[in-house]
PDB file of C-alpha atoms in Angstrom:
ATOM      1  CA  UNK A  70     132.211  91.487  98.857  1.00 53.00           C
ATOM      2  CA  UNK A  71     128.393  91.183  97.924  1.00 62.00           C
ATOM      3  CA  UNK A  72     128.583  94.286  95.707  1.00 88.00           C
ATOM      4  CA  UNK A  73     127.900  93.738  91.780  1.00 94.00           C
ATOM      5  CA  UNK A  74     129.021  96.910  89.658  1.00 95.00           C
ATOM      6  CA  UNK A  75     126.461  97.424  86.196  1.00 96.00           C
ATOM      7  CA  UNK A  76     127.927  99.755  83.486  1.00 95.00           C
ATOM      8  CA  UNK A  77     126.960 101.849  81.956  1.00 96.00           C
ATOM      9  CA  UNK A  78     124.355 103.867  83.665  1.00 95.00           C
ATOM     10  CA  UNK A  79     122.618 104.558  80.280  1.00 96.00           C
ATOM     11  CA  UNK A  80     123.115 103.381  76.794  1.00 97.00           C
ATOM     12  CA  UNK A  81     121.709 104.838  73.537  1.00 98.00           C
ATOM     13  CA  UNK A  82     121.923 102.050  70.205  1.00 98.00           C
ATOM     14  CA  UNK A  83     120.591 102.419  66.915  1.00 98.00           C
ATOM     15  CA  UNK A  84     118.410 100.131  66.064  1.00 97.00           C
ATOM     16  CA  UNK A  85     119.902  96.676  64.336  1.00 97.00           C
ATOM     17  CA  UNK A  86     122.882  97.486  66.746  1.00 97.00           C
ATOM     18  CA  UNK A  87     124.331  95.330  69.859  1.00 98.00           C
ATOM     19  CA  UNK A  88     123.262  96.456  72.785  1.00 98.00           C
ATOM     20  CA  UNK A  89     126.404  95.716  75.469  1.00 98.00           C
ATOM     21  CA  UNK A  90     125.760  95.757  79.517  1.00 98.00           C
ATOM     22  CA  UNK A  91     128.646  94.996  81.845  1.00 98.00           C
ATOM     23  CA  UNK A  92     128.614  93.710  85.337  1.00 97.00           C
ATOM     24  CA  UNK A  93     131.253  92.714  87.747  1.00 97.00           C
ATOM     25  CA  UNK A  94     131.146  90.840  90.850  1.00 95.00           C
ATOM     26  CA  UNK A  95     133.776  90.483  93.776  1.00 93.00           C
ATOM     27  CA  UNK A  96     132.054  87.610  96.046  1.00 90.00           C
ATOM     28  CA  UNK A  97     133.164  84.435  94.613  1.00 88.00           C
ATOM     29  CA  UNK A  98     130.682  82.300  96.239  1.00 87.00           C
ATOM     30  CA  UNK A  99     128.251  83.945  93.524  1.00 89.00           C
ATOM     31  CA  UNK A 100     127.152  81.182  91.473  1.00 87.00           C
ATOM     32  CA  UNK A 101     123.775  81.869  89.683  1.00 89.00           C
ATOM     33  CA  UNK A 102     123.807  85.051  87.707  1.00 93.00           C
ATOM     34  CA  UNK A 103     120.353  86.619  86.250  1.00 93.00           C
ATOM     35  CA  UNK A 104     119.261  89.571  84.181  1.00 96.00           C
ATOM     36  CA  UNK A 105     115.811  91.294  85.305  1.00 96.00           C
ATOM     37  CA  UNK A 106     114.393  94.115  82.766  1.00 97.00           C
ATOM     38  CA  UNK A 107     111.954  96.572  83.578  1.00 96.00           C
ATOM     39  CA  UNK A 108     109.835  98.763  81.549  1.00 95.00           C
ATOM     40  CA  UNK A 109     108.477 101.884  83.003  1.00 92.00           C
ATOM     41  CA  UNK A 110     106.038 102.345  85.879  1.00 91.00           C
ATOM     42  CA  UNK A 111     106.395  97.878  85.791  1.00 93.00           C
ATOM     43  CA  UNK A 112     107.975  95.091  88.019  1.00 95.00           C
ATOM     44  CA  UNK A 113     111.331  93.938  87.074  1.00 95.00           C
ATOM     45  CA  UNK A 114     110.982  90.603  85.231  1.00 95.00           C
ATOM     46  CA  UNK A 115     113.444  87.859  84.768  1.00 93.00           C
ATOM     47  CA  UNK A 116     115.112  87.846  81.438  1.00 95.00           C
ATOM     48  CA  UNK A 117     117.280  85.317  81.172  1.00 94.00           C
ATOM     49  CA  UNK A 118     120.284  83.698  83.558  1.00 92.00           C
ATOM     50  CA  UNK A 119     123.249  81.532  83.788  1.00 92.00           C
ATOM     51  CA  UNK A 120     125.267  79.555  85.962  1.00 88.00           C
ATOM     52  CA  UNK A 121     128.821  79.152  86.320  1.00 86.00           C
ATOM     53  CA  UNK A 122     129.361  75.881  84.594  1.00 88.00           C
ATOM     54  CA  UNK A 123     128.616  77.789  81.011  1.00 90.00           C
ATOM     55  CA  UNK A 124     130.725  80.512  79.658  1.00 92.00           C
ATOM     56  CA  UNK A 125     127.496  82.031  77.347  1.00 95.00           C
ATOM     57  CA  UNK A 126     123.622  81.217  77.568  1.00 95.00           C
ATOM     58  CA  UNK A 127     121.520  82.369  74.273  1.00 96.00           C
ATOM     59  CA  UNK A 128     117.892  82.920  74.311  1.00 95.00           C
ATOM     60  CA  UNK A 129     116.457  84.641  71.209  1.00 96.00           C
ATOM     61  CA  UNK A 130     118.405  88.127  70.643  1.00 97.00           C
ATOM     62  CA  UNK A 131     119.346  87.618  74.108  1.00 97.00           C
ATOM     63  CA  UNK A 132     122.967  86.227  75.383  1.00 97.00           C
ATOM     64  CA  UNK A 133     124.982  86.272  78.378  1.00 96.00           C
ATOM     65  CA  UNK A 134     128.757  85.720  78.275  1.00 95.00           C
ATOM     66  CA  UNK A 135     130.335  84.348  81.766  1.00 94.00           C
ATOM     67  CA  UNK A 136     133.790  85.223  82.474  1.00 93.00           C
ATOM     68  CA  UNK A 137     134.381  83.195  85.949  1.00 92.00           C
ATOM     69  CA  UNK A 138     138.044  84.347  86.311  1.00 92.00           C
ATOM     70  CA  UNK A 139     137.223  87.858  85.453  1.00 94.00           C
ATOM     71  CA  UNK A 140     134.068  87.623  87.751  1.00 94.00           C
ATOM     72  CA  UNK A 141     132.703  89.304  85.009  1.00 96.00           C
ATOM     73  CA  UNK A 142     129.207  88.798  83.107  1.00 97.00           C
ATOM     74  CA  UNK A 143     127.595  91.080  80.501  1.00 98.00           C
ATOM     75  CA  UNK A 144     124.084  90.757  78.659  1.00 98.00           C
ATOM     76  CA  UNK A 145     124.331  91.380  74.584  1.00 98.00           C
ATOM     77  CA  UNK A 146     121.271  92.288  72.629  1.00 98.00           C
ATOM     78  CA  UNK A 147     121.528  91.413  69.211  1.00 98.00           C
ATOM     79  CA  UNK A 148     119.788  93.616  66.510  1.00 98.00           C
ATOM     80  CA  UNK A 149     118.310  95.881  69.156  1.00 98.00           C
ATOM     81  CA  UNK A 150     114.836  97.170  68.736  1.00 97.00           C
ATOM     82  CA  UNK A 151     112.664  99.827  70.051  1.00 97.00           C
ATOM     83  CA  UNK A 152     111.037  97.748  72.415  1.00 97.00           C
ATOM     84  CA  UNK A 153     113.774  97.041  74.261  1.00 98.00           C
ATOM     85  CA  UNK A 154     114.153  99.947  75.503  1.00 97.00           C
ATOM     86  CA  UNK A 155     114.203  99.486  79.165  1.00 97.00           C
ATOM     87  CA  UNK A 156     116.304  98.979  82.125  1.00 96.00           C
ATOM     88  CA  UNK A 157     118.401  96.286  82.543  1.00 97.00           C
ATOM     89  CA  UNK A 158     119.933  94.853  85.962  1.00 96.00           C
ATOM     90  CA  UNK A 159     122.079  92.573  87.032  1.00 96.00           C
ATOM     91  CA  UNK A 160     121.967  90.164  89.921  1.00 93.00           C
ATOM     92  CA  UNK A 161     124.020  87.584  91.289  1.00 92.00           C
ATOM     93  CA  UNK A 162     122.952  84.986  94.192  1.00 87.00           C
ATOM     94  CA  UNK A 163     125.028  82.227  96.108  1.00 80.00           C
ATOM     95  CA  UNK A 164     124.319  79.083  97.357  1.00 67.00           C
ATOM     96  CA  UNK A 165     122.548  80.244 100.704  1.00 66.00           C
ATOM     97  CA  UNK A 166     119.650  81.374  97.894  1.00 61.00           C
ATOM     98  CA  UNK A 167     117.185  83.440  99.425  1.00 71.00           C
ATOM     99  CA  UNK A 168     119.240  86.541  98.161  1.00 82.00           C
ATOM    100  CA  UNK A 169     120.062  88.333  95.287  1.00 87.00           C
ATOM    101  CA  UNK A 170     122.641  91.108  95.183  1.00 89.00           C
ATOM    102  CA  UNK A 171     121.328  93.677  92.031  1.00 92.00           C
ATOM    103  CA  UNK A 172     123.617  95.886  89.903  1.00 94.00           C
ATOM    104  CA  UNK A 173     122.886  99.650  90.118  1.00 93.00           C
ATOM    105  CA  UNK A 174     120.833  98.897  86.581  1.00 95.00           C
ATOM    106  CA  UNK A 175     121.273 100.137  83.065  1.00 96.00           C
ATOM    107  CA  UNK A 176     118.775 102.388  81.286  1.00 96.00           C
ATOM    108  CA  UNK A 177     118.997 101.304  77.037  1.00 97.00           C
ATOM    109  CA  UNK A 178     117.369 103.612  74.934  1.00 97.00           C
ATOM    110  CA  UNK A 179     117.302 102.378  71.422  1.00 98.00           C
ATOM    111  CA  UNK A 180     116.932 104.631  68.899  1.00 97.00           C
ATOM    112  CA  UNK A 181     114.708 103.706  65.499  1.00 93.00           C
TER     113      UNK A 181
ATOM    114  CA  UNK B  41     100.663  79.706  87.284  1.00 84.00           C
ATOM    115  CA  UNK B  42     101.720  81.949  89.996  1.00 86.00           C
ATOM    116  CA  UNK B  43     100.683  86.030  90.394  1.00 92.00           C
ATOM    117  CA  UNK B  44     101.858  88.477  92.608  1.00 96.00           C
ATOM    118  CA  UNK B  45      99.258  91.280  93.235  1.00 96.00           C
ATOM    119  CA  UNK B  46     100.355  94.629  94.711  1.00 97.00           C
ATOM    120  CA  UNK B  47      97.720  97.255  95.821  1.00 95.00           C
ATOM    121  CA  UNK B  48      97.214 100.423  95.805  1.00 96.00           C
ATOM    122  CA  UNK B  49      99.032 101.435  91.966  1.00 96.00           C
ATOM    123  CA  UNK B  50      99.661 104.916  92.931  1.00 96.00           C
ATOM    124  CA  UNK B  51      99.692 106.523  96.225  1.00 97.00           C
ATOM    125  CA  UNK B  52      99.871 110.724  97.070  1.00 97.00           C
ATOM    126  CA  UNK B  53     100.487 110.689 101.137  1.00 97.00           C
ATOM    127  CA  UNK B  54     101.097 114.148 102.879  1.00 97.00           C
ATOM    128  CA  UNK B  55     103.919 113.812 105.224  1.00 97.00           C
ATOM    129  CA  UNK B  56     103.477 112.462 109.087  1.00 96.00           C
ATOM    130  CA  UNK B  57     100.612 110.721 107.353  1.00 97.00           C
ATOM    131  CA  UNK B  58     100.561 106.674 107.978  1.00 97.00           C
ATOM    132  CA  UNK B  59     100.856 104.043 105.286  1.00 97.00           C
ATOM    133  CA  UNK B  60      99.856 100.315 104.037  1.00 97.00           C
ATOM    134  CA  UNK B  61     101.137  98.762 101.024  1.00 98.00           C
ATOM    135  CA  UNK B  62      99.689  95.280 100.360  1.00 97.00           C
ATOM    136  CA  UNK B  63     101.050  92.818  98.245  1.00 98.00           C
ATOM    137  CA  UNK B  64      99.699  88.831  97.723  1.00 97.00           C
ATOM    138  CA  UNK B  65     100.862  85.911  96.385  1.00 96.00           C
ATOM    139  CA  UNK B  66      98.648  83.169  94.741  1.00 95.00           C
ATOM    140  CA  UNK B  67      99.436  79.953  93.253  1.00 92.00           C
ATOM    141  CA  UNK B  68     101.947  79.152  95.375  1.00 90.00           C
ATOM    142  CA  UNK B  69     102.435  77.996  99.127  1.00 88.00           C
ATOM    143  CA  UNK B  70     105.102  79.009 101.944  1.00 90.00           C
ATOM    144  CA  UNK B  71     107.110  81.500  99.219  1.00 91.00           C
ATOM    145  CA  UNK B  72     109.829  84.133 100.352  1.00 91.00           C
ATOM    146  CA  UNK B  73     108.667  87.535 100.026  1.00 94.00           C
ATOM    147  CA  UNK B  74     110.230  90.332  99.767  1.00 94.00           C
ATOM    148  CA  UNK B  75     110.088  94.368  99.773  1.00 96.00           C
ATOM    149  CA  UNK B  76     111.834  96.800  97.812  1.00 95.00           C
ATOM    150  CA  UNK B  77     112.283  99.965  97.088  1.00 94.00           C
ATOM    151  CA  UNK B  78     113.303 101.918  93.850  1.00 92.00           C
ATOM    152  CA  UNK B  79     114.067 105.491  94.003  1.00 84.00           C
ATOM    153  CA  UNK B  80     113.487 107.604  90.868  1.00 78.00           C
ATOM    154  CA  UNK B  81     116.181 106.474  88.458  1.00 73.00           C
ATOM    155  CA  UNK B  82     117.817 104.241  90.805  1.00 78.00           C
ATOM    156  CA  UNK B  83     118.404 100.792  91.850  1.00 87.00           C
ATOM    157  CA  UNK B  84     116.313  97.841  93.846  1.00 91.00           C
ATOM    158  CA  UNK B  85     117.204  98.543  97.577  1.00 90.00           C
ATOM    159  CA  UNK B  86     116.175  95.779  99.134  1.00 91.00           C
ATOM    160  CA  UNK B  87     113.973  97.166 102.513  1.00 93.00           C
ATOM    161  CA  UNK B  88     112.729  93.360 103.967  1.00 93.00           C
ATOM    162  CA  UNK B  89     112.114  90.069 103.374  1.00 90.00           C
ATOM    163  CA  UNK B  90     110.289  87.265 105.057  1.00 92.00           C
ATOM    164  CA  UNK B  91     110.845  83.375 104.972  1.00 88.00           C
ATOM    165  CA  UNK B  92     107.603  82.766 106.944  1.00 89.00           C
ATOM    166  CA  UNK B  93     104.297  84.150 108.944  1.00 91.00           C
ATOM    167  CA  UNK B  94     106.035  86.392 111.522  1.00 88.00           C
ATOM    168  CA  UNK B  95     109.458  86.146 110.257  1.00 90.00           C
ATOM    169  CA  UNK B  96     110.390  89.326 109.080  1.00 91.00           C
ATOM    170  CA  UNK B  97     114.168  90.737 108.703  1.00 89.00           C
ATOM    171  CA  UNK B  98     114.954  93.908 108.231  1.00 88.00           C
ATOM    172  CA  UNK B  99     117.757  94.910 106.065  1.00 83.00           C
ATOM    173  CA  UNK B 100     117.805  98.889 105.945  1.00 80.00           C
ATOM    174  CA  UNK B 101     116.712 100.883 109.333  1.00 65.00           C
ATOM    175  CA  UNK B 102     114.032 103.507 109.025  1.00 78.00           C
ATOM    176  CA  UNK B 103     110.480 104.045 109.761  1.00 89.00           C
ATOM    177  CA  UNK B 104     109.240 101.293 107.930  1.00 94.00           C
ATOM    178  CA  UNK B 105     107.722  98.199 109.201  1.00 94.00           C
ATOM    179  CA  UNK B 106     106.629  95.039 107.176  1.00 96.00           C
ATOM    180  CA  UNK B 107     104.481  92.611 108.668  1.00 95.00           C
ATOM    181  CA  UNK B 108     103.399  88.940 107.051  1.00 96.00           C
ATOM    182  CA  UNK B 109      99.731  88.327 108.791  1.00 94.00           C
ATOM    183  CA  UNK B 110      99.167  85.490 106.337  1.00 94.00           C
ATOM    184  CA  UNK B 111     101.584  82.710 104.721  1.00 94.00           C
ATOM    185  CA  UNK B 112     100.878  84.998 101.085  1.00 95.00           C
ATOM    186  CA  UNK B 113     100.255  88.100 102.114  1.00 96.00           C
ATOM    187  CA  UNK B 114     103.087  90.890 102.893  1.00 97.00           C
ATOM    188  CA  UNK B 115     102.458  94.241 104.030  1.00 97.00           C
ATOM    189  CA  UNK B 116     104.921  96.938 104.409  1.00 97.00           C
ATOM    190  CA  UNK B 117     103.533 100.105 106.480  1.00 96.00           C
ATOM    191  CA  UNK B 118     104.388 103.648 108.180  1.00 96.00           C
ATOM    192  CA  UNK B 119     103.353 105.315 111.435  1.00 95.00           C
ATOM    193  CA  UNK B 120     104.416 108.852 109.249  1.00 95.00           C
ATOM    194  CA  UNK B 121     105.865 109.414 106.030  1.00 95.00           C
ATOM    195  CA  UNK B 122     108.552 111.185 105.290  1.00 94.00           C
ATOM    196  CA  UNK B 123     109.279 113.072 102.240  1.00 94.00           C
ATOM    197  CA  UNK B 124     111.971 110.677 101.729  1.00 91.00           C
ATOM    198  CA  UNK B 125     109.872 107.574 101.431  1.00 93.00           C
ATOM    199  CA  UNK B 126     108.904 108.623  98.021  1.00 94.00           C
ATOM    200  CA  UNK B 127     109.426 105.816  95.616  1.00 94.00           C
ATOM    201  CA  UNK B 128     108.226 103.051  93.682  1.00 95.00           C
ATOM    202  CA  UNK B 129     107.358  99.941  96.088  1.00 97.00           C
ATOM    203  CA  UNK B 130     108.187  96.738  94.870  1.00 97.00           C
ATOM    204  CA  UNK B 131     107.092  93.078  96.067  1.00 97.00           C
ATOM    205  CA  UNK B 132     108.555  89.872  94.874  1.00 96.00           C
ATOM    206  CA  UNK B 133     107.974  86.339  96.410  1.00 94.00           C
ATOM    207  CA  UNK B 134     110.451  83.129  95.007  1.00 90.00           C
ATOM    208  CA  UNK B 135     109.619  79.290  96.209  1.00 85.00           C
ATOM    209  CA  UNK B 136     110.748  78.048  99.223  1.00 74.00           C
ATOM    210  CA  UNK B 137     111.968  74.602  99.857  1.00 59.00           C
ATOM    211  CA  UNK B 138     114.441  74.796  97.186  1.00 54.00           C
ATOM    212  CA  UNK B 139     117.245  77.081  95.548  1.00 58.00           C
ATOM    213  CA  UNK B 140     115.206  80.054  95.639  1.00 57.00           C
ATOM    214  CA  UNK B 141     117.479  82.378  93.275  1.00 67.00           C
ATOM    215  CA  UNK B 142     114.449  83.449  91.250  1.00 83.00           C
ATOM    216  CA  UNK B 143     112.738  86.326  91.925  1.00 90.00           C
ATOM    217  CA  UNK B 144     109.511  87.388  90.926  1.00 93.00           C
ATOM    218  CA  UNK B 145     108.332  90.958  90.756  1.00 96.00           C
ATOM    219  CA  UNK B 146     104.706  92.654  90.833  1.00 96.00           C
ATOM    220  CA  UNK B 147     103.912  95.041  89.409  1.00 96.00           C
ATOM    221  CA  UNK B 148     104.568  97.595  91.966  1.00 96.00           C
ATOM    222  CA  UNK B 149     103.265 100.425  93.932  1.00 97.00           C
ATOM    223  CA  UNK B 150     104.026 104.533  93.042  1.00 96.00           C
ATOM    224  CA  UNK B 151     104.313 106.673  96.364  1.00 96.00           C
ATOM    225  CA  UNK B 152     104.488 110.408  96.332  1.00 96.00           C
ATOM    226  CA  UNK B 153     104.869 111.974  99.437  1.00 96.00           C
ATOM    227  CA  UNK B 154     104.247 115.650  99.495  1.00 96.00           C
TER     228      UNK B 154
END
């Protein structure tokens, strides 16, 4: 019930590609939904995150698409770049708050 | 603005040896802190997390202790290490009082035990 399944593991995308991460969730008292990235040898830092109420949230290159009935969620990278290489987890928290339930994490390599 | 410090960067321990990871908080009052670990090429396990001085829960048993002396400050420690306590130590802190879904990282802590 509080697990959240990321795939893939790793990803490799040209660069100017999409970069696609999936994540499900079973627990559906889940109801804020964020994406952390980490760079190597760094803290995970919060990339961007949605609620419920919205079916996609865009910030720059960077959009999540909600699927409540799927109990799905997926980050897109638009016109990847080398610097984005990094890797990406999910999370999902519930209305108690003090928790968040990560995805196993994806590692993107994009390729110039 | 709000920092989270952790302390040292990079550890080398020799097993049975003892351990103290520090992290700190600043810029913010009465936060939720929390300790994880990440295992090379893994995931965030989360190890403890505390909601005030003293309050500490435990969410994966092993010989790991964490201890909040001061309302920012977080320490996670060992009596001995084991090789298996190799990792990269993470501390995060969100606000209290509110929804505290956000999670804030530092910058974390490499451990090597040999």
């Amino acid at each position: 019930q509080q697990q959240v399944k990321q795939s893939p593991q790793s990803l490799i995308v040209q660069k100017g590609g999409i970069s696609i991460i999936n994540c499900a969730y079973e627990n559906t008292a889940f109801d804020y939904f964020p994406w952390y990235q980490q760079f190597p040898g760094k803290g995970p830092a919060l990339l961007i995150a949605i609620r419920p109420d919205v079916s996609e949230k865009k910030e720059g290159r960077f959009t999540i698409s909600f699927n409540k009935s799927a109990k799905q969620f997926s980050l897109h990278i638009m016109d990847s770049q080398p610097g984005d290489s990094a890797t990406y987890f999910c999370a999902a928290s519930n209305n108690a708050g003090n928790m968040l339930t990560f995805g196993g994490g994806t590692r993107l390599m994009v390729k110039p | 603005s709000q920092t989270i410090h952790q302390w040292p960067a990079t550890l080398v321990q020799p097993v049975g040896s003892p351990l103290s990871l520090e992290c700190t908080v600043e810029g913010t009052s009465n936060p939720n802190l929390y300790w994880y670990r990440q295992a090379a090429g893994r995931g965030l396990q989360l190890l403890f997390y505390s909601v005030g001085i003293g309050q500490i829960s435990s969410e994966v048993p092993q010989n790991l202790s964490a201890s909040r002396p001061q309302d920012r400050q977080f320490i996670l420690s060992s009596k001995k290490l084991l090789l298996s306590d190799s990792g990269f130590y993470l501390c995060a802190w969100s606000p209290l009082g509110r929804r505290t879904d956000t999670q804030y990282f530092g910058p974390g802590t490499r451990l090597t035990v040999l």
